[in-house]
CSV table of C-alpha atoms and ligand atoms in Angstrom, one decimal:
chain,number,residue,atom,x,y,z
X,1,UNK,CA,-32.8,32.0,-20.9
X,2,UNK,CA,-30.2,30.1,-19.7
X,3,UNK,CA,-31.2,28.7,-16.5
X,4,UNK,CA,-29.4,26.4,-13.5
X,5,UNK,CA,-30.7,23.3,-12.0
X,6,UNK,CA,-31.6,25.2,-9.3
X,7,UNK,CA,-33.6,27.8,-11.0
X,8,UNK,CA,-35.4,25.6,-13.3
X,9,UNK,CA,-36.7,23.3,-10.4
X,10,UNK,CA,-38.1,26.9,-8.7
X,11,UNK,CA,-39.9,28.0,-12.0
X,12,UNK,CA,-41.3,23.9,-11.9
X,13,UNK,CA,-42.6,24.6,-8.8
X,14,UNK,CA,-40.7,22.1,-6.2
X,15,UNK,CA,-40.0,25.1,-4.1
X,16,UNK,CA,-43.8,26.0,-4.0
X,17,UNK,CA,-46.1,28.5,-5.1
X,18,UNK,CA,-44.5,31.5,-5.0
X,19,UNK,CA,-41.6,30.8,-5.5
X,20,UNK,CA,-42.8,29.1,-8.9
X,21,UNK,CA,-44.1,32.4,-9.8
X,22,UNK,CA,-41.3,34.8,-8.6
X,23,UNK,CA,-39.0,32.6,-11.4
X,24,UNK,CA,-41.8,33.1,-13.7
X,25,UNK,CA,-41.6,37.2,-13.0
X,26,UNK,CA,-38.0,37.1,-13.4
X,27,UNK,CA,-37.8,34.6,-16.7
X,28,UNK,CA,-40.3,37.1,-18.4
X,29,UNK,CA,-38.3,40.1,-17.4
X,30,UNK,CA,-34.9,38.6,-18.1
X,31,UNK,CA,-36.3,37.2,-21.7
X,32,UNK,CA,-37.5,41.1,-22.3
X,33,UNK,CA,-34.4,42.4,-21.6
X,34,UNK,CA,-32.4,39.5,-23.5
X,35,UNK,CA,-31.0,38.5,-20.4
X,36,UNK,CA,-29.1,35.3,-21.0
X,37,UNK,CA,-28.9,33.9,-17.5
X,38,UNK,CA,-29.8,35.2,-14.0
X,39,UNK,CA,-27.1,35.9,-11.6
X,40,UNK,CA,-27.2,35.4,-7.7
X,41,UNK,CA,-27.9,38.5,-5.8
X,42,UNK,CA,-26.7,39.3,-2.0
X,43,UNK,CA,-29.0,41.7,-1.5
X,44,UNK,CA,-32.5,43.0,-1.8
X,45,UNK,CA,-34.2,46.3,-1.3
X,46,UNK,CA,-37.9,46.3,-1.7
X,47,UNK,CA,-39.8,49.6,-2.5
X,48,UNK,CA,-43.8,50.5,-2.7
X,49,UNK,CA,-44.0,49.5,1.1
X,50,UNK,CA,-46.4,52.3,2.3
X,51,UNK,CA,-50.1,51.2,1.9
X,52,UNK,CA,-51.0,55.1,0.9
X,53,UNK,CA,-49.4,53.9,-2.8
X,54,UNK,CA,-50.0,49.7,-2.5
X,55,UNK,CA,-54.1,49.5,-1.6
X,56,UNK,CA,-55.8,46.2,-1.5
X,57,UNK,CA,-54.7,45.2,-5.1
X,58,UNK,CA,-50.6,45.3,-3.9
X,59,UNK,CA,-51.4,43.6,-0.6
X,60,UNK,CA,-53.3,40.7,-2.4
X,61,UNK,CA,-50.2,40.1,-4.3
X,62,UNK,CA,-47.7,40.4,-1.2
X,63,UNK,CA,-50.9,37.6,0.7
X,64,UNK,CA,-50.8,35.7,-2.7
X,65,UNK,CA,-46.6,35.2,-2.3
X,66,UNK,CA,-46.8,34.8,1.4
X,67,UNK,CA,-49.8,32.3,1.0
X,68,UNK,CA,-47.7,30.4,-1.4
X,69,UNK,CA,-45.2,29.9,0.7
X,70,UNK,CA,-42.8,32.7,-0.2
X,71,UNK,CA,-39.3,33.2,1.7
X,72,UNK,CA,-36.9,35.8,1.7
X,73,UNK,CA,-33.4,33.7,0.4
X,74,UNK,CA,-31.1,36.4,0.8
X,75,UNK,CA,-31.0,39.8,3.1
X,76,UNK,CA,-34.0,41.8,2.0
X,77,UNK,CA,-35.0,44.9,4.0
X,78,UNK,CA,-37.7,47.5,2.9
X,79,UNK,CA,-38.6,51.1,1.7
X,80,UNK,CA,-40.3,53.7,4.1
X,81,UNK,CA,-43.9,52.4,5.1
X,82,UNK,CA,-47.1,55.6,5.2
X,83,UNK,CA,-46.4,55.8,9.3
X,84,UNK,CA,-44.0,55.2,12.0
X,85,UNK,CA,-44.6,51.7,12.9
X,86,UNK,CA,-44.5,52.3,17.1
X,87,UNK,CA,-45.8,56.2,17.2
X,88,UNK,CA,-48.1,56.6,14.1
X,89,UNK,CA,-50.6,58.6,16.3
X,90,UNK,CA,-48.6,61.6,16.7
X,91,UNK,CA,-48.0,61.6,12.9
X,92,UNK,CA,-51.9,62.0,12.7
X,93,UNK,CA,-52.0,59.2,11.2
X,94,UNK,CA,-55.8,57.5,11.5
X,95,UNK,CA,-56.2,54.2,12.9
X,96,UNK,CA,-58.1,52.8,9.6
X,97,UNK,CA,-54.5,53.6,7.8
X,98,UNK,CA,-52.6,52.2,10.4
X,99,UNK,CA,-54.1,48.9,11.0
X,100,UNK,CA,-54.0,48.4,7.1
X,101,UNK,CA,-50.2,49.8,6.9
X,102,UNK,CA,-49.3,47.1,9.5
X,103,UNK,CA,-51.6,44.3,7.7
X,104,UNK,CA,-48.7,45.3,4.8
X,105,UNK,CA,-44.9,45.3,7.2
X,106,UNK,CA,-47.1,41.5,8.8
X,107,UNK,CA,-46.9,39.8,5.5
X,108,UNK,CA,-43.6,41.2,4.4
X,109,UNK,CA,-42.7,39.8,8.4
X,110,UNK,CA,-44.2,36.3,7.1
X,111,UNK,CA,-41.7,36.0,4.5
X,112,UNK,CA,-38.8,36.6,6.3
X,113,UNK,CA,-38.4,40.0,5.1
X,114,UNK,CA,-36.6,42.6,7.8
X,115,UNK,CA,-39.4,45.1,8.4
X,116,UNK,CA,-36.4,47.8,8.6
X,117,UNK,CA,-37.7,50.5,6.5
X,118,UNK,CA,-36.2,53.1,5.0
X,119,UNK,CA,-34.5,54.0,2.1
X,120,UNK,CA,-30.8,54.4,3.2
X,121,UNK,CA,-30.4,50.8,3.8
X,122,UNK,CA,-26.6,50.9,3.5
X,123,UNK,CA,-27.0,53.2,6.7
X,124,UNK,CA,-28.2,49.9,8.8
X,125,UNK,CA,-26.6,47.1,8.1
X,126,UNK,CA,-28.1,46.1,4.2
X,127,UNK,CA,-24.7,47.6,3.1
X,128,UNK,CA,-23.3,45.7,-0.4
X,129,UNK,CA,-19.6,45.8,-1.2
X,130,UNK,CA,-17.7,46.9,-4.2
X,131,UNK,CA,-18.6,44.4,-7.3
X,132,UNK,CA,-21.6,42.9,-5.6
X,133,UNK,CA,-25.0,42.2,-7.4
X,134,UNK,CA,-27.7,43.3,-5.2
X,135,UNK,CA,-31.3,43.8,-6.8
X,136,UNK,CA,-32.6,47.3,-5.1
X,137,UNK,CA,-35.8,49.2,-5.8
X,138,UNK,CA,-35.7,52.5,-4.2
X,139,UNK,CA,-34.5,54.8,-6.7
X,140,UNK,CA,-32.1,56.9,-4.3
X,141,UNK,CA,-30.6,54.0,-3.4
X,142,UNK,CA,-29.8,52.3,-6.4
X,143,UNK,CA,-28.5,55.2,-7.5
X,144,UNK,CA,-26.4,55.5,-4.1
X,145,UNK,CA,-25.8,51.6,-4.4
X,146,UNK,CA,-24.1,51.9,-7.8
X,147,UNK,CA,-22.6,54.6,-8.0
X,148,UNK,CA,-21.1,55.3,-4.3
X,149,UNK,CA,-20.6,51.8,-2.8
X,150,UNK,CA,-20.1,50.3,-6.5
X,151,UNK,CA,-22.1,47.9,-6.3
X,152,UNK,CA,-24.7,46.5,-9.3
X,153,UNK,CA,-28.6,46.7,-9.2
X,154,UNK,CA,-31.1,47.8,-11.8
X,155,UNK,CA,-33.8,49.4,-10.2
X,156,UNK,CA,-36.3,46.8,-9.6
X,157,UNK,CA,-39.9,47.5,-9.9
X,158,UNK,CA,-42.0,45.6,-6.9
X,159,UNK,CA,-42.8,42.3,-8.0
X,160,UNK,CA,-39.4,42.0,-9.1
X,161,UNK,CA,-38.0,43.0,-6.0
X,162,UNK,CA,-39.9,40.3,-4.3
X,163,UNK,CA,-39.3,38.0,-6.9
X,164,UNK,CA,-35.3,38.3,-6.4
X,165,UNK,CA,-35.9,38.0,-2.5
X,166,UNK,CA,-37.6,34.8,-2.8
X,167,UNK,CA,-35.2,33.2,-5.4
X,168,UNK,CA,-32.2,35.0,-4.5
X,169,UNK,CA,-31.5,35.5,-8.2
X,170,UNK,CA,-32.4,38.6,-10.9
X,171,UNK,CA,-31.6,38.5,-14.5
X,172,UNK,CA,-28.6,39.7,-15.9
X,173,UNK,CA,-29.2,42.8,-18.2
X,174,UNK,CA,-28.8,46.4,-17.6
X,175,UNK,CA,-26.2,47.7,-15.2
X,176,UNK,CA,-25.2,44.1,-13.8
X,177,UNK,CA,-23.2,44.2,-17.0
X,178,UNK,CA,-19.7,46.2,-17.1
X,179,UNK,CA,-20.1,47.4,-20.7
X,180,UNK,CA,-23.7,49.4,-20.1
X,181,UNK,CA,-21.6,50.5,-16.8
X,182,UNK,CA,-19.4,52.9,-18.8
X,183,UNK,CA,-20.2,57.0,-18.8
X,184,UNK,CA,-21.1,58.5,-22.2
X,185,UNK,CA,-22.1,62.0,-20.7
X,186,UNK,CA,-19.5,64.1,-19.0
X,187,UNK,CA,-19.8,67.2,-16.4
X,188,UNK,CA,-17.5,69.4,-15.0
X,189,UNK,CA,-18.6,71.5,-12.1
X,190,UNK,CA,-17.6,75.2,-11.8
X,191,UNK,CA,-18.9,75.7,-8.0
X,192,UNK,CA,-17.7,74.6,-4.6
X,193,UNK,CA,-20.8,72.8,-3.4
X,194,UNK,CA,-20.7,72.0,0.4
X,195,UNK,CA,-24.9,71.6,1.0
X,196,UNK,CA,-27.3,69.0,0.6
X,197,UNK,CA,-29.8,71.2,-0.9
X,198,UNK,CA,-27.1,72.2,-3.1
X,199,UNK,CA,-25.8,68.7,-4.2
X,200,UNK,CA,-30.1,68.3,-4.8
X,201,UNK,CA,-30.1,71.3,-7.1
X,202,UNK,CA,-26.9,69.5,-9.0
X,203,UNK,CA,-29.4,66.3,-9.4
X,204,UNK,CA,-31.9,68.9,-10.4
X,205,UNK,CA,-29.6,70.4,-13.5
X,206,UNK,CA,-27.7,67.4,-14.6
X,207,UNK,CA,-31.1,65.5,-14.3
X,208,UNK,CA,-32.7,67.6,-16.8
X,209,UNK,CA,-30.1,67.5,-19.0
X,210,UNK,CA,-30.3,64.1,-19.1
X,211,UNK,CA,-33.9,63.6,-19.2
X,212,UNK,CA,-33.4,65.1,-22.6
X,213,UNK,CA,-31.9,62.6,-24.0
X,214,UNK,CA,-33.5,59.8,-26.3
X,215,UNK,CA,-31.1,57.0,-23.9
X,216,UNK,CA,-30.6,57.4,-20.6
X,217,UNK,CA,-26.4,58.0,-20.7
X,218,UNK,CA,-24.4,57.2,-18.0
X,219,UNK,CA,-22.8,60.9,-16.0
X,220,UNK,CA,-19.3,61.4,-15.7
X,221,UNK,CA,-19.0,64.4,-13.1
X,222,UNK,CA,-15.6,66.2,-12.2
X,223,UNK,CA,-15.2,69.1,-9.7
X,224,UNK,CA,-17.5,70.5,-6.7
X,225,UNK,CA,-14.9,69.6,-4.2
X,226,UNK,CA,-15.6,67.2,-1.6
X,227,UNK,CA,-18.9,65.6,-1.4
X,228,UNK,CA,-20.2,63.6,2.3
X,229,UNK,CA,-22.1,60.7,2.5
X,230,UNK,CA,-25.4,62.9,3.4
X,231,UNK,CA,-24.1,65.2,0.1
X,232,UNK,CA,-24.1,62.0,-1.7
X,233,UNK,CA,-27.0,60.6,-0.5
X,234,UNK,CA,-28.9,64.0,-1.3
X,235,UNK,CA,-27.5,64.3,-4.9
X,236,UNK,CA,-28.7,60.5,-5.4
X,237,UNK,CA,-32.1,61.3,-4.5
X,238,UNK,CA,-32.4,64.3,-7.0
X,239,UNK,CA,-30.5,62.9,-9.9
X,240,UNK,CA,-32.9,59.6,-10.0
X,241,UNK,CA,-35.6,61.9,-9.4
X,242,UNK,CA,-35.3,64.7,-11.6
X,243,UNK,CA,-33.1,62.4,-14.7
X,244,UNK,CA,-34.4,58.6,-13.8
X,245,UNK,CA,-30.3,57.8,-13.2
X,246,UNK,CA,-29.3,54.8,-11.2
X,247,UNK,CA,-25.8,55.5,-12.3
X,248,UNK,CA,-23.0,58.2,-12.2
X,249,UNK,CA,-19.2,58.7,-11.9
X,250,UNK,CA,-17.9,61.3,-9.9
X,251,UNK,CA,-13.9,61.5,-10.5
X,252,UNK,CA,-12.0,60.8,-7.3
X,253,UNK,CA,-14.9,60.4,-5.4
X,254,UNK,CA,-17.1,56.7,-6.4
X,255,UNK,CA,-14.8,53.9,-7.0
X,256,UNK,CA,-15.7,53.1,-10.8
X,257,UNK,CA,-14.2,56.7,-11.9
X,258,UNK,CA,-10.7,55.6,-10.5
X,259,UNK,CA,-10.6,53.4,-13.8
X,260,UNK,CA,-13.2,55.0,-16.2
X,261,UNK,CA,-12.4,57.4,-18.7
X,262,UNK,CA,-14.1,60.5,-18.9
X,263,UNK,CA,-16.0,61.4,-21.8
X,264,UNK,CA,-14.3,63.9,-24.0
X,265,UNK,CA,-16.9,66.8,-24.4
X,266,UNK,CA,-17.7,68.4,-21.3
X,267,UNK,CA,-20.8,69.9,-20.7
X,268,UNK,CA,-19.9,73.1,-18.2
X,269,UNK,CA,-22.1,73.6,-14.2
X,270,UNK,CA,-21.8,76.6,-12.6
X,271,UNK,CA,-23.1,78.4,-9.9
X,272,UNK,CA,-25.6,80.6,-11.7
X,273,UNK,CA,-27.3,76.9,-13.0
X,274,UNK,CA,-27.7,75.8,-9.6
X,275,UNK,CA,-28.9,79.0,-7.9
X,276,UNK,CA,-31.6,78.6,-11.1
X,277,UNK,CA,-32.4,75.3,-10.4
X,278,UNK,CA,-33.3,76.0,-6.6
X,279,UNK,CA,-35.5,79.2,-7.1
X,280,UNK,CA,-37.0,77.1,-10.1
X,281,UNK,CA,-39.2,74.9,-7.1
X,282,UNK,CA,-38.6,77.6,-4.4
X,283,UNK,CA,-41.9,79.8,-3.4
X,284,UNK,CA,-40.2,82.4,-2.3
X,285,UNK,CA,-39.0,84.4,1.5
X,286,UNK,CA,-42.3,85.7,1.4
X,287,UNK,CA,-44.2,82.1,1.4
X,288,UNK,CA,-44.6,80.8,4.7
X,289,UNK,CA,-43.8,77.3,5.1
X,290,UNK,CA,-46.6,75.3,7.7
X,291,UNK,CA,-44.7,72.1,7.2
X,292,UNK,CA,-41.2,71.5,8.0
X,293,UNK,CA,-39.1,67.9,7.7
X,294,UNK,CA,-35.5,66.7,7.6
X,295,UNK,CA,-34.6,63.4,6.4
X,296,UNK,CA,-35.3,63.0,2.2
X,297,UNK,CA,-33.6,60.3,1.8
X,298,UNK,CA,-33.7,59.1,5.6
X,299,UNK,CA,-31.2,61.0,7.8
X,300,UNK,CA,-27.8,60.3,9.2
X,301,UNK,CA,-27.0,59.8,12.8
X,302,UNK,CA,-24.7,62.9,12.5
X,303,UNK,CA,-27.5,65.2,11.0
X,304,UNK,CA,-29.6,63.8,14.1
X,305,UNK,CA,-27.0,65.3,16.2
X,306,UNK,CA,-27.3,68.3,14.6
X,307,UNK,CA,-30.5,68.5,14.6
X,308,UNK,CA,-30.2,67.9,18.3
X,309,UNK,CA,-27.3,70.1,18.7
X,310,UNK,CA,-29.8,73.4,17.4
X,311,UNK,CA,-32.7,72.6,19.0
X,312,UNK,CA,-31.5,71.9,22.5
X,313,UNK,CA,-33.1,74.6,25.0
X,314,UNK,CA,-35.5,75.7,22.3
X,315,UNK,CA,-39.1,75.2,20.4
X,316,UNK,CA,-40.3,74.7,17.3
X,317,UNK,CA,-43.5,77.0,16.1
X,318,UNK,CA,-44.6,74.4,13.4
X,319,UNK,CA,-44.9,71.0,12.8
X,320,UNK,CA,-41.6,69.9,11.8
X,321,UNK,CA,-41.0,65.5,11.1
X,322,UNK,CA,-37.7,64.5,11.4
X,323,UNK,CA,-37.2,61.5,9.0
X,324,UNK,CA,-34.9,58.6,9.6
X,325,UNK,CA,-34.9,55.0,10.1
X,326,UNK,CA,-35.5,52.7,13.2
X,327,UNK,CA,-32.2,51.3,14.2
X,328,UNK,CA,-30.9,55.1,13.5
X,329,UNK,CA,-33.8,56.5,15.7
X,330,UNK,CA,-32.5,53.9,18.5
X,331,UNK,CA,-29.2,55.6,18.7
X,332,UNK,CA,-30.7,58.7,18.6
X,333,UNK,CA,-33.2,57.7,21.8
X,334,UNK,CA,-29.6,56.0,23.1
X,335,UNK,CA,-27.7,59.2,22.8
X,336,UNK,CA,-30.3,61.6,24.2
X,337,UNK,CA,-30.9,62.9,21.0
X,338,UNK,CA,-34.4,62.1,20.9
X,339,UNK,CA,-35.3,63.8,24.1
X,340,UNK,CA,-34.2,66.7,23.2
X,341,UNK,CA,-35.7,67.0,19.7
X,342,UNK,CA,-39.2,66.2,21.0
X,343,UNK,CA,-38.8,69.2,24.2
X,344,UNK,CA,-38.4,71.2,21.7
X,345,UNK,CA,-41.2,69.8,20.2
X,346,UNK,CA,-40.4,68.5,16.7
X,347,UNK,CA,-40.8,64.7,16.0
X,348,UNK,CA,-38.4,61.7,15.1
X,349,UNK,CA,-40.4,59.7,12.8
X,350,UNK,CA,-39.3,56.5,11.6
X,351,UNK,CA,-39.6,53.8,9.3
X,352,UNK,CA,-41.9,57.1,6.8
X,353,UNK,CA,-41.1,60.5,5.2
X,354,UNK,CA,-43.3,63.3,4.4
X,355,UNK,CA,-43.8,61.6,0.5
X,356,UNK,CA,-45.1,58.4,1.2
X,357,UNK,CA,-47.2,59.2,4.4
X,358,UNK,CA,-50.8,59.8,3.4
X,359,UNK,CA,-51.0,63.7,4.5
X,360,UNK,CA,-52.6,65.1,1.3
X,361,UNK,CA,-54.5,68.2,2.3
X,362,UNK,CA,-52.7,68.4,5.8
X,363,UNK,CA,-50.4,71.2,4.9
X,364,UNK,CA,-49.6,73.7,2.3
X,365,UNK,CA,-46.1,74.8,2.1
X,366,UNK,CA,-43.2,72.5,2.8
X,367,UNK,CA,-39.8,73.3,3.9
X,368,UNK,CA,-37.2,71.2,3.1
X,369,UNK,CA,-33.5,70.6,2.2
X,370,UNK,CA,-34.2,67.6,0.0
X,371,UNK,CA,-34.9,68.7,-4.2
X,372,UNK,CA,-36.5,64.9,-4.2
X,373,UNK,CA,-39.1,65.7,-2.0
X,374,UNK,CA,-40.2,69.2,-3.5
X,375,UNK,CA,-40.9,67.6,-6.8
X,376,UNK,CA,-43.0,64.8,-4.3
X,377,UNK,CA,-44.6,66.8,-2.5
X,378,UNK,CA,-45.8,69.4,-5.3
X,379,UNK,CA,-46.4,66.5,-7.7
X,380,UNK,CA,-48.4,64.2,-5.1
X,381,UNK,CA,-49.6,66.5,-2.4
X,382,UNK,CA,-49.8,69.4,-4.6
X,383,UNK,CA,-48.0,71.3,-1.9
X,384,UNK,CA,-45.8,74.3,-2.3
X,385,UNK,CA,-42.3,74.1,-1.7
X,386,UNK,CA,-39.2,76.0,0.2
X,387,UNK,CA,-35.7,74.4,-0.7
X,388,UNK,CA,-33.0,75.5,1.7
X,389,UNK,CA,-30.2,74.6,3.4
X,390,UNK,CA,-30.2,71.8,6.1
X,391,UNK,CA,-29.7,74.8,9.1
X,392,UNK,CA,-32.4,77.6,7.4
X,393,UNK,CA,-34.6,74.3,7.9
X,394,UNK,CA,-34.5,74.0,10.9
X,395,UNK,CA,-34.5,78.1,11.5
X,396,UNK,CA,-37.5,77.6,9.4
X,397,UNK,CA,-39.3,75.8,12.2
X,398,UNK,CA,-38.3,78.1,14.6
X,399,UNK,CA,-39.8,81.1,13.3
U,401,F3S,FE1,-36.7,58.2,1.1
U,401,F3S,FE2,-39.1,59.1,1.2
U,401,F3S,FE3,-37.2,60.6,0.2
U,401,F3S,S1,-38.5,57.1,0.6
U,401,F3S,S2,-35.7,59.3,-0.7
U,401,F3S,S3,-37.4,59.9,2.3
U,401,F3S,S4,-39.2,60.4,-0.7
């Protein structure tokens, strides 16, 4: 690879340790990918955050950087950790957990990371702009980062997450490049979809479709009328889940399809493929959910104040975890939001979600409108799932 003055005196070592051996990540990834140089990045997301998933082996190499002297160069926030940071305790979260979760968010603190976590960073402030080349690990994100804001990020694994924090620089392969940027795979969408479990169950079908496939294609997708940010943010999380895409096109609505043309053959959505694709991980009216949470990928302001709005004056019959991230949950505590949604006795928690908390075994049947964390939490907690609309959610709880 070709490499800059700057970036060869990192991988010799005259900016210490780790940052010697964050070049060396990205040189080896960059020469498997036939990257021919690295390119600056503005922006870094770093996933695997929540001790439940890194043990002792991922915090030794988070110590090992840290140790070496490792700093963040560029903006760099992180992914949900396995607790709320400030009120892990009435998560039921045990204190062996918490004291090594917070061993985790002190060393990402020592290298100048912002302990912000959550996966809807563009929600609080790590927000890229149209063009930009950002190097993001959280697949909902990238996939929201890409394709929504336009931005340019692979999805980084953790090491190489790091390694682009402390260097400020990631190879330049993949979809940093405009040509691997272009759809080959086009949709049109014979529905009017206005919820987020229903923009999920579109993840779901497109995802599969594409799963299929011997190379990941890039989606073009026309129709389904308008789509919101939380509709967006929803569909992200299914389609990276459910078909591994960090990328789509959505005419009129992400800025790349303004200029893209759609792929010829169109493969045809309708509503009978997406009522499929939701009884497909849906146990059924009869299935009582024990479990209830909002915020998969982490929730709005605006669905807080919904939230807020149904609950006011009422109570919840099950535990219910209301997922979002800090600087969100400070608006919401601002706003009065907060009080209201604990008198009724749900909870806000931050900087987690109901995947990466360690809860196996805690609860049976989830209720949820998110497709992303169905396949989670059947696949990791080996829970059963209910797939509804943001409001029957919360009804849910109330029953
Ligand atoms: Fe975010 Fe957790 Fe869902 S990280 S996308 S809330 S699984």
């Amino acid at each position: 690879m070709e490499l800059t003055s700057l970036e060869s005196e990192m991988l010799e070592g005259k900016y210490g340790r780790a940052t010697r051996k964050a070049m060396e990540i990205l040189v080896a990834l960059g020469t498997i990918y036939s990257a021919e140089k690295m390119v600056p990045v503005s922006s870094v997301q770093i996933a695997g955050v929540s001790y439940d998933n890194l043990g002792e082996a991922g915090l030794g190499f988070l110590a090992e950087m840290a140790d070496g002297g490792g700093k963040s160069r560029v903006l760099t926030t992180l992914n949900p950790a396995g607790m709320d940071v400030e009120n892990w305790q009435a998560l039921g979260i045990n204190d062996d957990f918490a004291r090594d979760q917070m061993r985790v968010i002190e060393t990402f603190a020592r290298m100048g990371v912002i302990t912000t976590c959550t996966c809807t960073p563009y929600l609080v402030g790590n927000l890229p702009h149209f063009g930009e080349h950002i190097a993001w690990a959280e697949s909902s994100a990238v996939c929201y980062a890409n394709s929504v804001l336009g931005a340019r990020t692979n999805r980084e694994g953790g090491p190489s997450a790091i390694a682009a924090s402390l260097t400020g620089r990631t190879p330049l392969y993949g979809f940093h490049l405009t040509e691997n940027r272009k759809p080959s795979i086009s949709f049109k969408i014979e529905a009017h979809l206005t919820e987020n479990h229903e923009f999920g169950a579109l993840g779901i079908v497109i995802g599969r479709k594409l799963e299929a496939a011997a190379q990941k294609p890039v989606s073009y997708i026309q129709g389904g009328g308008y789509a919101s940010l939380e509709n967006l943010k929803s569909f992200c999380a299914s389609l990276a889940t459910y078909g591994g895409a960090a990328l789509f096109h959505w005419e009129g609505i992400t800025p790349e399809s303004f200029h893209l043309p759609a792929p010829v053959d169109q493969i045809l959505i309708g509503q009978k493929d997406l009522e499929q694709a939701v009884s497909a991980i849906n146990d059924g009216p009869s299935v009582e959910a024990d479990f209830i949470s909002l915020g998969c990928p982490h929730l709005s302001i605006q669905e807080i104040s919904k939230i807020a709005e149904r609950l006011q004056g009422r109570a919840v019959k099950k535990t219910f975890w209301i997922t979002t991230a800090r600087p969100t949950k400070q608006i919401a505590d601002r706003m009065g939001y907060t009080q209201i949604i604990e008198d009724a006795g749900a909870i806000i928690a931050a900087d987690t979600c109901c995947v990466v908390a360690p809860i196996k075994g805690r609860f049976k049947v989830l209720a949820t409108d998110s497709a992303k964390a169905c396949y989670y939490a059947y696949a990791k907690n080996n829970s059963r799932t209910k797939l509804m609309s943001f409001d029957q959610v919360i009804d849910e709880a109330l029953k």
